[in-house]
Short mmCIF file of C-alpha atoms in Angstrom, two decimals:
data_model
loop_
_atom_site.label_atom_id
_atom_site.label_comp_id
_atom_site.label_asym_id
_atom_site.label_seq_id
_atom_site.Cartn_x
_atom_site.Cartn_y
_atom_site.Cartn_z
CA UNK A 1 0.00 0.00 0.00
CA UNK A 2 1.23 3.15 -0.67
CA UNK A 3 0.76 6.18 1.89
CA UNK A 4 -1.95 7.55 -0.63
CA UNK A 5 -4.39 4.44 -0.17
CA UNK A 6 -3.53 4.44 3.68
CA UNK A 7 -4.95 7.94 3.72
CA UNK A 8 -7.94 6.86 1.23
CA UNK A 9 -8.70 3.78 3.48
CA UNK A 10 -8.41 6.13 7.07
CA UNK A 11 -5.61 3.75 8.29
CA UNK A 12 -2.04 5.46 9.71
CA UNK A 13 1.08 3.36 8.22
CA UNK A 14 0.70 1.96 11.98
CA UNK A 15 -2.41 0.44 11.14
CA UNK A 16 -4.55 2.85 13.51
CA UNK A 17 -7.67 4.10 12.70
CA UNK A 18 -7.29 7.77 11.99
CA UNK A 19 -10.29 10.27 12.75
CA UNK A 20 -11.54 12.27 9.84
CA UNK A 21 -9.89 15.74 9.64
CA UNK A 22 -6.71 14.13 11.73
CA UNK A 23 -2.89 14.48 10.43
CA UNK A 24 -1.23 11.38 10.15
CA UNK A 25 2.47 13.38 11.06
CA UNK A 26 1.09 14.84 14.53
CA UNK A 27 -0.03 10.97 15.09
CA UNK A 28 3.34 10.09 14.67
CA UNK A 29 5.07 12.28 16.61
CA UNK A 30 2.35 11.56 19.92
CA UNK A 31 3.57 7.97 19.17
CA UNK A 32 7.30 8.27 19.24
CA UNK A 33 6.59 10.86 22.14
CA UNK A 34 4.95 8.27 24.09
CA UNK A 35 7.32 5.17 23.13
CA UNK A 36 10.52 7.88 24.33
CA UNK A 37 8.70 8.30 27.91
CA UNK A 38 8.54 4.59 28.44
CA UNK A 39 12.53 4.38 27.19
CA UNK A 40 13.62 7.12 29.37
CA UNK A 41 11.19 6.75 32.79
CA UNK A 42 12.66 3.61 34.22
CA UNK A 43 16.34 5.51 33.83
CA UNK A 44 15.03 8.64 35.05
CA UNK A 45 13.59 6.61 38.17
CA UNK A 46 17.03 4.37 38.48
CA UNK A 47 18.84 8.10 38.39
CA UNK A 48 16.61 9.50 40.73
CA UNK A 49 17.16 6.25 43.34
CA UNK A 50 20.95 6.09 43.29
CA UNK A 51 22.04 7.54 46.59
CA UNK A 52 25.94 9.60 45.59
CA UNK A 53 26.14 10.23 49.00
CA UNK A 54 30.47 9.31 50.82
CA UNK A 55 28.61 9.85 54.35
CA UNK A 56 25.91 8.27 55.80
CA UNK A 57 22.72 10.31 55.87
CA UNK A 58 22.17 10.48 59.79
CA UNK A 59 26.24 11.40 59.64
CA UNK A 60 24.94 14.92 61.78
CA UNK A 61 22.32 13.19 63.37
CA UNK A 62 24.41 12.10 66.88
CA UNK A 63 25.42 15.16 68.66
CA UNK A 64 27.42 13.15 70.44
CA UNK A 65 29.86 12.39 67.46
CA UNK A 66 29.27 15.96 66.52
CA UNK A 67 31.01 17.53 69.88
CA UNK A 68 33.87 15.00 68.76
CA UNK A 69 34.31 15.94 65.27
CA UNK A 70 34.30 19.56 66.82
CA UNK A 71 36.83 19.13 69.32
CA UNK A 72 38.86 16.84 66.81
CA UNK A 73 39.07 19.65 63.98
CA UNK A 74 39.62 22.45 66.98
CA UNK A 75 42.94 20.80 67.96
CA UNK A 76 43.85 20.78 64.15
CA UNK A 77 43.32 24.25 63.99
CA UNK A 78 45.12 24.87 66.97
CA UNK A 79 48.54 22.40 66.55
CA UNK A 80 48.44 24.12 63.05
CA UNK A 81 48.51 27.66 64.70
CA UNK A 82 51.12 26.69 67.09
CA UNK A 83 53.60 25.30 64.22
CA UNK A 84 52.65 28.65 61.72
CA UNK A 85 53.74 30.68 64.99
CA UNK A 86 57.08 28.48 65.57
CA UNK A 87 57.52 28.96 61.88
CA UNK A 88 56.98 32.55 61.79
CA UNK A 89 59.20 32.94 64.61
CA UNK A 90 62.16 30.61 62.96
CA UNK A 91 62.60 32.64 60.17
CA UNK A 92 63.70 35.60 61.98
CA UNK A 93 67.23 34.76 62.14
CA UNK A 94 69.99 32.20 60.64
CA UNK A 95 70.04 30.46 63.63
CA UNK A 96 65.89 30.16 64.43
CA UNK A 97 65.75 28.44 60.42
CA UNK A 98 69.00 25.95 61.25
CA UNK A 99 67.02 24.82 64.82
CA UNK A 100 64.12 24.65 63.47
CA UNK A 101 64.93 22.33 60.60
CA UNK A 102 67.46 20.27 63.22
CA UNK A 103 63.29 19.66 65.35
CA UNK A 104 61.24 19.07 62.15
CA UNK A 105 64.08 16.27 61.08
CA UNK A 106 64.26 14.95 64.54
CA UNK A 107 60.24 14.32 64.43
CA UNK A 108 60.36 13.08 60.83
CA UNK A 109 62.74 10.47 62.09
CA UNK A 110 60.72 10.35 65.36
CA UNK A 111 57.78 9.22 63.31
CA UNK A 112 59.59 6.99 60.84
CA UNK A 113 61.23 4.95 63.03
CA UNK A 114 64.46 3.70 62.63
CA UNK A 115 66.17 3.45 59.38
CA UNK A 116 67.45 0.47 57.83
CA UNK A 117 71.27 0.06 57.67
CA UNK A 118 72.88 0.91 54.37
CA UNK A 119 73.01 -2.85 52.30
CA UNK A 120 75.26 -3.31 49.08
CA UNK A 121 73.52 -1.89 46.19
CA UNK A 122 74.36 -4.77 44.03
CA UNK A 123 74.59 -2.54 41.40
CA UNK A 124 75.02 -4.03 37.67
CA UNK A 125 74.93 -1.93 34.12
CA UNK A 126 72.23 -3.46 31.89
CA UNK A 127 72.85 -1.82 29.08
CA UNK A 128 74.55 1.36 27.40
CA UNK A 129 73.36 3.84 24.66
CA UNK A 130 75.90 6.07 22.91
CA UNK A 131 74.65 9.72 21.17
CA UNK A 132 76.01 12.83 20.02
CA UNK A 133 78.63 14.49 22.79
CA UNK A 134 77.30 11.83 25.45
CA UNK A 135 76.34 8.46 26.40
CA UNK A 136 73.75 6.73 28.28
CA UNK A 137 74.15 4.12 30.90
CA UNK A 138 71.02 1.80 32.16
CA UNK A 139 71.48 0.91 35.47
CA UNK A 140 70.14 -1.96 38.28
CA UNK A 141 70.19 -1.56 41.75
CA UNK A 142 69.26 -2.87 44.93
CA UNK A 143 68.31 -0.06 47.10
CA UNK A 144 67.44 -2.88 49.92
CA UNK A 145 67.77 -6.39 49.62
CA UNK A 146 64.98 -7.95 47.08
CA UNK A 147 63.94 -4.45 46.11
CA UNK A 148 65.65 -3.27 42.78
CA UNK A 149 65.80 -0.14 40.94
CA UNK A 150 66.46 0.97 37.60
CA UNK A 151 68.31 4.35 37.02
CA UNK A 152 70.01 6.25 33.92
CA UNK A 153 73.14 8.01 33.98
CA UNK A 154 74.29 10.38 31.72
CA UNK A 155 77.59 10.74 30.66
CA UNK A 156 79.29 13.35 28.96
CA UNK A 157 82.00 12.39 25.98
CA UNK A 158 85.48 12.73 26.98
CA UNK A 159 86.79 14.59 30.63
CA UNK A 160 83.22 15.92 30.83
#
C-alpha cells in the first residue's frame, strides 16, 4: 500500500484508525513521544534512586559524634597555629631556620622509626646507549635487599 491508499482507506502506516480531519504526522510524533517516555522513565527513576552520598545520611544526626568531630578539627586548627607561629618565629634569624629544621628532622625520624642500615647496592649496568657528545648508561640496583631499581646516567663524551 502506498501512503496515498492508507490515507484513502483512514488507516495510519501503523495500522490505527485515523479520525476524519486528523494528520497522520502529529499521530506520529504523539507515538514516538509516548514510546521515548517509556525508554527514558525507568532511567530517570534508576537516576533519581541512586544515593551519591560518601557519608551516611544520619552522619549529623548524633550530637554526640558531633562535639567530637568539633573538638577533633579544633585541635587541628590549633597544633596548626602553634607550628605557623614556631615557623613565623624561625625565620627571623639564621640560627631560628637551622634549629628549626634540626626539630622538624628529629620528628620526621621520630615518626619513621628507625632506618634500615645501608646494604650493598648490588649494582650491575644493563645496558649502554651512545649519542652525540654523550652516552647513556642503564642501570640496576638494589636499594634494599629484594627491592631493585632501575636508574640512567648520563655521561658526557670525553673529561666531561
Amino acid at each position: 500500500m502506498n501512503p496515498n491508499q492508507i490515507k484513502a482507506e483512514g488507516l495510519d502506516p501503523a495500522g490505527f484508525a485515523l479520525p476524519e480531519g486528523s494528520r497522520p504526522a502529529a499521530k506520529i510524533f504523539i507515538v514516538a513521544l509516548l514510546f521515548a517516555a517509556t525508554l527514558i522513565t525507568p532511567a530517570a527513576t534508576t537516576l533519581a534512586q541512586t544515593d551519591y552520598r560518601v557519608l551516611p545520611r544520619d552522619f549529623n544526626a548524633d550530637k554526640t559524634q558531633q562535639m567530637m568531630r568539633a573538638y577533633q578539627r579544633g585541635q587541628a586548627h590549633d597544633a596548626l597555629d602553634r607550628r605557623l607561629t614556631e615557623l613565623e618565629s624561625a625565620l627571623e634569624s639564621a640560627e631560628g631556620i637551622a634549629a628549626y629544621q634540626h626539630r622538624r628532622r628529629e620528628f620526621l625520624r621520630w615518626t619513621l622509626g628507625e632506618l634500615p642500615q645501608p646494604a650493598p647496592l648490588n649494582a650491575r649496568v644493563t645496558g649502554t646507549l651512545t649519542a652525540d657528545g654523550y652516552s647513556i648508561e642503564k642501570l640496576l640496583f638494589e636499594s634494599q635487599p629484594g627491592f631493585h631499581v632501575t636508574a640512567l646516567v648520563y655521561r658526557p663524551d670525553g673529561e666531561g
